[in-house]
JSON list of C-alpha atoms in Angstrom, two decimals:
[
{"chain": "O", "resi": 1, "resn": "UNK", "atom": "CA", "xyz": [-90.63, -6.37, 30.30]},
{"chain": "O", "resi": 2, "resn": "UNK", "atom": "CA", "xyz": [-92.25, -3.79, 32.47]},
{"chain": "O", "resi": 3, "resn": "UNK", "atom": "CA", "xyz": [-92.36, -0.48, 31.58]},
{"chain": "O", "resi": 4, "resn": "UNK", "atom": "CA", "xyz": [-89.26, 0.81, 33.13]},
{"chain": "O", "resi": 5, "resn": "UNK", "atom": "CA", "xyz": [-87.63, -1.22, 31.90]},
{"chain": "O", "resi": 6, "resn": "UNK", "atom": "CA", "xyz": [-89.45, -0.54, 28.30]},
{"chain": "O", "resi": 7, "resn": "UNK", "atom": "CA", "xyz": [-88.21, 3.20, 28.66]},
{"chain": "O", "resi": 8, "resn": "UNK", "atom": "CA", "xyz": [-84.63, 2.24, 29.59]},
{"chain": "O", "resi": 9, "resn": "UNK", "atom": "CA", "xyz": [-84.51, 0.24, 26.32]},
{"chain": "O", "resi": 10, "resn": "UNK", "atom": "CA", "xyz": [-86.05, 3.37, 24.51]},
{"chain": "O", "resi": 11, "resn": "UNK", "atom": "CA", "xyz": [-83.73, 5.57, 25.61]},
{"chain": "O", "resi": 12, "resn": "UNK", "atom": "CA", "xyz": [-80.91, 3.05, 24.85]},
{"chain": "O", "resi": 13, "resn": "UNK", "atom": "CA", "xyz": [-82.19, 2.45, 21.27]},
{"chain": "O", "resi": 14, "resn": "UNK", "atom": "CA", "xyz": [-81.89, 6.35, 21.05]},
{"chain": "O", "resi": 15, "resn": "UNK", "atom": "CA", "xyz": [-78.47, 7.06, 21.88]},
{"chain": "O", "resi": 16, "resn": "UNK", "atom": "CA", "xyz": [-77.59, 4.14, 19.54]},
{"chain": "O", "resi": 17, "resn": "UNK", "atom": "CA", "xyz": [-79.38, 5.90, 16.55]},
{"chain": "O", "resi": 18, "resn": "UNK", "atom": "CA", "xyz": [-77.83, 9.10, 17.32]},
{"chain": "O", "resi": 19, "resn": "UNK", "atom": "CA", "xyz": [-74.37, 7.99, 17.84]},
{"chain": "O", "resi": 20, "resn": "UNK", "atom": "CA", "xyz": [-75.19, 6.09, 14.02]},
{"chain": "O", "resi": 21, "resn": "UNK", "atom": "CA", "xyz": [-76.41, 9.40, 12.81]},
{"chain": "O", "resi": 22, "resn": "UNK", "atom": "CA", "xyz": [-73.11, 11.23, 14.02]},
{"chain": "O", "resi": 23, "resn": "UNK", "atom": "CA", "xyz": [-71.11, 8.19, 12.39]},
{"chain": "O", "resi": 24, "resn": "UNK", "atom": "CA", "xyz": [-72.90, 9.24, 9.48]},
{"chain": "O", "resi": 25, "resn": "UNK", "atom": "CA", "xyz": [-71.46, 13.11, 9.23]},
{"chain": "O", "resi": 26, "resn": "UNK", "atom": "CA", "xyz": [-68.32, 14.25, 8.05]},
{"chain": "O", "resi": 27, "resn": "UNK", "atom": "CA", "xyz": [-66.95, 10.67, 7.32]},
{"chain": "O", "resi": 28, "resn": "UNK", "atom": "CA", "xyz": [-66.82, 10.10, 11.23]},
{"chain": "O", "resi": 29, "resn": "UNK", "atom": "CA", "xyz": [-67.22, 6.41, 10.56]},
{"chain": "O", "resi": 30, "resn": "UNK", "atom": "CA", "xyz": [-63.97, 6.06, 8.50]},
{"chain": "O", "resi": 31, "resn": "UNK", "atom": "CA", "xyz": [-61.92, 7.93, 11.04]},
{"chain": "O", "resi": 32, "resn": "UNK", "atom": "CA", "xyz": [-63.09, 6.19, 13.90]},
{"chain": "O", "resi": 33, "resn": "UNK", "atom": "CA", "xyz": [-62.51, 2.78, 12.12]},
{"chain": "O", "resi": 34, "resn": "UNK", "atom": "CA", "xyz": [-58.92, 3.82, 10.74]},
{"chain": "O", "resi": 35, "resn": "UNK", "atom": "CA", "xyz": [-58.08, 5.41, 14.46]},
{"chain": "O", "resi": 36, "resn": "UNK", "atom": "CA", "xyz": [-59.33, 1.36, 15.77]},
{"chain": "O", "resi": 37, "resn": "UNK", "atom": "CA", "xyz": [-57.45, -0.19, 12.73]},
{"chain": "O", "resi": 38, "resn": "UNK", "atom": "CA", "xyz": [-60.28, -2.15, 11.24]},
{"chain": "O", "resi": 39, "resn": "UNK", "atom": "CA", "xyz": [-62.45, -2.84, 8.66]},
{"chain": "O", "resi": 40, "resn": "UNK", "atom": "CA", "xyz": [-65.77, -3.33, 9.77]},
{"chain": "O", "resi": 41, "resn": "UNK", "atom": "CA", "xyz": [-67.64, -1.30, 11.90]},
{"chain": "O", "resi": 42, "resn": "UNK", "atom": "CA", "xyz": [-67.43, -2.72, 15.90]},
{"chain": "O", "resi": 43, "resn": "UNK", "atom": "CA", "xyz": [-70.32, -3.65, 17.47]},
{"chain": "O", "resi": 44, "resn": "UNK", "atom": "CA", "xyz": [-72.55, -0.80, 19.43]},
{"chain": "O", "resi": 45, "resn": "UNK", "atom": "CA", "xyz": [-73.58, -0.93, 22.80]},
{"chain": "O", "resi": 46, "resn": "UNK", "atom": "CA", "xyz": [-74.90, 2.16, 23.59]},
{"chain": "O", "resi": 47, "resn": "UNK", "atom": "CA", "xyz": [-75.39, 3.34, 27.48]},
{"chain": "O", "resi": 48, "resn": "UNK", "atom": "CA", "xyz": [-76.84, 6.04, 29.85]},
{"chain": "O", "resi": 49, "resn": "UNK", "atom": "CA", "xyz": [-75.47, 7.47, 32.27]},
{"chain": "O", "resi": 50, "resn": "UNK", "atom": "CA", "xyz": [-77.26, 5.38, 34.54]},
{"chain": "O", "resi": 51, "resn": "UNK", "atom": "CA", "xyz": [-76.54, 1.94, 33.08]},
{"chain": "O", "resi": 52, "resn": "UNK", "atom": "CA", "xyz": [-74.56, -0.13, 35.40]},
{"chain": "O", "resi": 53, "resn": "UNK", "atom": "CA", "xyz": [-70.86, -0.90, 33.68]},
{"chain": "O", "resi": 54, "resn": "UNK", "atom": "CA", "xyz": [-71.06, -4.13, 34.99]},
{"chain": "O", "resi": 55, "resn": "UNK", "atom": "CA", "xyz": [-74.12, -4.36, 32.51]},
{"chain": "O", "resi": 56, "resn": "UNK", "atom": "CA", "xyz": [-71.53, -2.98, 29.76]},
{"chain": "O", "resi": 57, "resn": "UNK", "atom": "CA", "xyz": [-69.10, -5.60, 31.07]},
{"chain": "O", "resi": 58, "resn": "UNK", "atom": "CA", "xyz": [-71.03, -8.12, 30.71]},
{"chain": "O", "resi": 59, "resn": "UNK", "atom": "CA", "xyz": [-72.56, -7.62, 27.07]},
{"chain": "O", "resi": 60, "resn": "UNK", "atom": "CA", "xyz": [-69.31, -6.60, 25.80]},
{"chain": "O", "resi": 61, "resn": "UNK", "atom": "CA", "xyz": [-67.90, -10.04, 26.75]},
{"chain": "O", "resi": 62, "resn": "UNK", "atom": "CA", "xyz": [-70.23, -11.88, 25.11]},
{"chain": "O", "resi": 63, "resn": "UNK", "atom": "CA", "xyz": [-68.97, -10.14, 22.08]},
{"chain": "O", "resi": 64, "resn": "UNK", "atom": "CA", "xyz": [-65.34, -10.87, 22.75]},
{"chain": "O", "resi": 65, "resn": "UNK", "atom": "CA", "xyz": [-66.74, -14.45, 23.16]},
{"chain": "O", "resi": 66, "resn": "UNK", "atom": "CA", "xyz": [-68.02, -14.76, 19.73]},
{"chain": "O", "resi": 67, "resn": "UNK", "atom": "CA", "xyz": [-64.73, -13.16, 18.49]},
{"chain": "O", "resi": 68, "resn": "UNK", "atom": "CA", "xyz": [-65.56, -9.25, 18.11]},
{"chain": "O", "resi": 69, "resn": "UNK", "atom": "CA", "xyz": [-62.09, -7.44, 19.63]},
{"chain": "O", "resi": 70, "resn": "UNK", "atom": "CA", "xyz": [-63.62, -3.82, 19.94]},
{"chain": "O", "resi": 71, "resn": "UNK", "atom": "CA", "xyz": [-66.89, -2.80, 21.40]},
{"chain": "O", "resi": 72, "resn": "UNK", "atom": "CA", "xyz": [-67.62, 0.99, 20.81]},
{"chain": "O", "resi": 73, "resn": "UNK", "atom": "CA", "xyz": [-70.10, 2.38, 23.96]},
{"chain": "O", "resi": 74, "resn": "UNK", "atom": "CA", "xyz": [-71.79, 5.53, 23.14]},
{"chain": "O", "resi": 75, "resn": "UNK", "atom": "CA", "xyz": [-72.73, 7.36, 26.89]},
{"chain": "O", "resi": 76, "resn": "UNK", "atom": "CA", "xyz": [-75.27, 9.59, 26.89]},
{"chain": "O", "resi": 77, "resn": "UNK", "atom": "CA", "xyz": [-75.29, 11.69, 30.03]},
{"chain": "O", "resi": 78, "resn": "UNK", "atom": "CA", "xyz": [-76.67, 15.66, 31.14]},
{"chain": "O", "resi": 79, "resn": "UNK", "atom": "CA", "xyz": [-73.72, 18.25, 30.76]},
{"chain": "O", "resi": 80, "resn": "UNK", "atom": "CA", "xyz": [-72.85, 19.57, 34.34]},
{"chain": "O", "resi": 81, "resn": "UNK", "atom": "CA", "xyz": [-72.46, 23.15, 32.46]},
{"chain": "O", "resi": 82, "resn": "UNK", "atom": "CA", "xyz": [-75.78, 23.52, 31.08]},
{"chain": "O", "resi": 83, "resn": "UNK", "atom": "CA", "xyz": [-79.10, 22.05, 30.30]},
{"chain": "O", "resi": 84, "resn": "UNK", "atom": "CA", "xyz": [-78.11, 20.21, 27.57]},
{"chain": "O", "resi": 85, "resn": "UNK", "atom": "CA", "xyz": [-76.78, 16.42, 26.52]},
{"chain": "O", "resi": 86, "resn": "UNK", "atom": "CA", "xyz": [-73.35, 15.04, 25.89]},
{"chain": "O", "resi": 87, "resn": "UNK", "atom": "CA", "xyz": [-72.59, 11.90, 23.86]},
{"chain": "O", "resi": 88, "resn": "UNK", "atom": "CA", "xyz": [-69.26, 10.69, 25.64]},
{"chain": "O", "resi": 89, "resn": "UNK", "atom": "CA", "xyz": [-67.84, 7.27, 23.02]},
{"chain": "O", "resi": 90, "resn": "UNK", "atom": "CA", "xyz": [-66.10, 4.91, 24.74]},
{"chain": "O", "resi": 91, "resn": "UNK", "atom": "CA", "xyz": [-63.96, 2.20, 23.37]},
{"chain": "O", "resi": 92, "resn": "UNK", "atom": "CA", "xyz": [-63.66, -1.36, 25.26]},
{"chain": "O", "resi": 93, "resn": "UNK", "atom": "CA", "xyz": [-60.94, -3.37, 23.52]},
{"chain": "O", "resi": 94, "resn": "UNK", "atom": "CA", "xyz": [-59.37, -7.04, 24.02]},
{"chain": "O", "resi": 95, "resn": "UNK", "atom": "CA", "xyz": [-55.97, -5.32, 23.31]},
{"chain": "O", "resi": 96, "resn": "UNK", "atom": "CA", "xyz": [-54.17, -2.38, 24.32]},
{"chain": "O", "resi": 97, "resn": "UNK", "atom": "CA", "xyz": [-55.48, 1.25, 22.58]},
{"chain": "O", "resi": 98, "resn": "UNK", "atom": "CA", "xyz": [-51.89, 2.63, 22.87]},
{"chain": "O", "resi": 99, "resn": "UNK", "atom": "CA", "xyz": [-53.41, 5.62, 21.78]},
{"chain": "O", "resi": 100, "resn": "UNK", "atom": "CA", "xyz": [-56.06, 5.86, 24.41]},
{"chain": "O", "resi": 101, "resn": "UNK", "atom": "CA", "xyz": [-56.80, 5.97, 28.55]},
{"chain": "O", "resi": 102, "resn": "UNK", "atom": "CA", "xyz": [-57.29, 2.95, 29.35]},
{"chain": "O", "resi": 103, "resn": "UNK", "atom": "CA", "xyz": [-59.40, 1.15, 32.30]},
{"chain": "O", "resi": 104, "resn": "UNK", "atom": "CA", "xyz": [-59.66, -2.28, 33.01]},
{"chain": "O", "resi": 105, "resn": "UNK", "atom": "CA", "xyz": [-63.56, -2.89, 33.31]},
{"chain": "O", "resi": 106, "resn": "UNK", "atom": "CA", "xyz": [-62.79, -5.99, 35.30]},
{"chain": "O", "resi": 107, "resn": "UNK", "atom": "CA", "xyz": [-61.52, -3.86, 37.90]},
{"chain": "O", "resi": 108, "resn": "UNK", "atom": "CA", "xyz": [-64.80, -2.07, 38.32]},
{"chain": "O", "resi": 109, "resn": "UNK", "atom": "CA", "xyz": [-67.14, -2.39, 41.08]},
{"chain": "O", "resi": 110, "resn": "UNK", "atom": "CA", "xyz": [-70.43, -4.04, 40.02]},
{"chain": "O", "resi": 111, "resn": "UNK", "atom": "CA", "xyz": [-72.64, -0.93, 41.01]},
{"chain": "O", "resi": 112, "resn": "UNK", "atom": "CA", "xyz": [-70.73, 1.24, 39.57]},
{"chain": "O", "resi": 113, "resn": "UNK", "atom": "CA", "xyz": [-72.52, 3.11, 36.35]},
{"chain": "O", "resi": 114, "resn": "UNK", "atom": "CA", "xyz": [-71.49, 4.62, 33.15]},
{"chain": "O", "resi": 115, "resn": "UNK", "atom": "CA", "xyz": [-71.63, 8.45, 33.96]},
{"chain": "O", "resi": 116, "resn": "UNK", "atom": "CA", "xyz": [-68.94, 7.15, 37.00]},
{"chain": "O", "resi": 117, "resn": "UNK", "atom": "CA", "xyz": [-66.43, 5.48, 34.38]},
{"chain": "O", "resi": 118, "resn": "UNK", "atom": "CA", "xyz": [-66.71, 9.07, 32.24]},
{"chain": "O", "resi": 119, "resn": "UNK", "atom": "CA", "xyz": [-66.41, 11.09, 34.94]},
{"chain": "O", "resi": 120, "resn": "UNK", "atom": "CA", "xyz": [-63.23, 9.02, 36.28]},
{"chain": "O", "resi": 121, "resn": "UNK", "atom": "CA", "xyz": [-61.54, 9.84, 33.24]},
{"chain": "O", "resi": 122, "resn": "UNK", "atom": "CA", "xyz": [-59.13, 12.74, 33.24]},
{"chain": "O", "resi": 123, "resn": "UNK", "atom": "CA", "xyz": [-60.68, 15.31, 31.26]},
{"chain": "O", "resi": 124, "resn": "UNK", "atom": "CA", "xyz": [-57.34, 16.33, 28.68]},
{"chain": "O", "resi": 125, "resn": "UNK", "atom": "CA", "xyz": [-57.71, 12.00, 28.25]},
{"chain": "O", "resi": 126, "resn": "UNK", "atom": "CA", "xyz": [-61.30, 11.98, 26.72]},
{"chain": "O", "resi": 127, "resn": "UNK", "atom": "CA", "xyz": [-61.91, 11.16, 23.35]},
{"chain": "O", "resi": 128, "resn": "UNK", "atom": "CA", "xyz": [-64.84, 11.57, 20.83]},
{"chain": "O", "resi": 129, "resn": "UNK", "atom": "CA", "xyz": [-66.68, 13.88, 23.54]},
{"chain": "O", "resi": 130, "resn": "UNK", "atom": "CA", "xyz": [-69.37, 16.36, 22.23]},
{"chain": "O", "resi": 131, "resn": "UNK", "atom": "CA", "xyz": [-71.75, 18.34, 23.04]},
{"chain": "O", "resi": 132, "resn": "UNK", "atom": "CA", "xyz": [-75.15, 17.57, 21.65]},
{"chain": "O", "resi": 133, "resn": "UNK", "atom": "CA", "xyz": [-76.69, 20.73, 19.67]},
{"chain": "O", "resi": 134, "resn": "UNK", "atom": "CA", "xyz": [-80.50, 21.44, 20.47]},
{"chain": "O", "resi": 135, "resn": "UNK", "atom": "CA", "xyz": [-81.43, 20.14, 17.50]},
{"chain": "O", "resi": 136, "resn": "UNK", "atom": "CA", "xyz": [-79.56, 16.65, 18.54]},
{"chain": "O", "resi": 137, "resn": "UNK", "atom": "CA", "xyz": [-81.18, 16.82, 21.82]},
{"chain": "O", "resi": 138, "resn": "UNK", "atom": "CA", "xyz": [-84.76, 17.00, 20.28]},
{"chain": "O", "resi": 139, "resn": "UNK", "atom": "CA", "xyz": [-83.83, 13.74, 17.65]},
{"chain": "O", "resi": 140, "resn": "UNK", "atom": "CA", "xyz": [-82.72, 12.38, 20.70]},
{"chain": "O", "resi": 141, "resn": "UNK", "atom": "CA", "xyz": [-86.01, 13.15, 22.55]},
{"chain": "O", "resi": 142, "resn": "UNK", "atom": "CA", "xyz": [-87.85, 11.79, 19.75]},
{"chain": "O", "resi": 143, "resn": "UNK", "atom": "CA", "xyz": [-86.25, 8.67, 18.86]},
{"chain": "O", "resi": 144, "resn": "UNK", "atom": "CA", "xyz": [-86.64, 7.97, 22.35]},
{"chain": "O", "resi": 145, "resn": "UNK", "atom": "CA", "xyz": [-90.31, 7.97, 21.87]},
{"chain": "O", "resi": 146, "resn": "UNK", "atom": "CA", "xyz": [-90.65, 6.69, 19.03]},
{"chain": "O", "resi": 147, "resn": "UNK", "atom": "CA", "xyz": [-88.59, 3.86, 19.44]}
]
């Protein structure tokens, strides 16, 4: 692995923690696993904004493969409004989310990346979008290099 590629795994590895740590506030796991109707946690695949979906695409069916039906993608991209961080969650699903946008990731072009696929979606049809606090941003920061 050369170090690019090192840092890109970092940085990964940190948006997964935080999106955990988020899970872990205000019973956010529960609702999120009542809103999917299920009773164990989905599988993580966290992204930047900069990670190719066909990437995404390709991890998450490997899951469906080995029989997971919901793959939760945490996006971590730069808010256009400031200097700070949003954490955009995603849901890829082997059903229809009735309740959700949806996208077929097949349909996607292979160098297409994650902050694309967010930004595609209508903005009043976004779900579990927040911004990250400055205190979020420096955990962020650190897990990144300490990971």
């Amino acid at each position: 692995m050369n170090e690019t590629q090192k840092q890109n795994y970092r940085a990964r590895m940190a948006v997964a923690q935080l999106f955990r740590s988020v899970l872990n506030q205000n019973d956010e796991r529960a609702k999120l696993m009542k809103r999917l109707g299920v009773d164990t946690m989905p599988i993580i695949v966290p992204a930047l904004g900069r990670t190719l979906a066909s990437n995404i695409r390709e991890a998450a069916s490997r899951h469906f493969e080995s029989g997971e039906e919901h793959i939760i993608v945490p996006v971590c991209l730069p808010s256009h409004k400031s200097e700070s961080l949003k954490l955009c969650v995603l849901t890829i699903s082997t059903g229809d989310a009735k309740t959700f946008w949806q996208l077929d990731m097949n349909d996607l072009h292979d160098s297409v990346e994650m902050a694309q696929v967010v930004e595609a979606l209508d903005s009043n049809k976004k779900w579990d979008v927040k911004e990250l606090d400055s205190q979020q941003q420096q955990e962020l920061k650190d897990l990144a290099t300490t990971v």
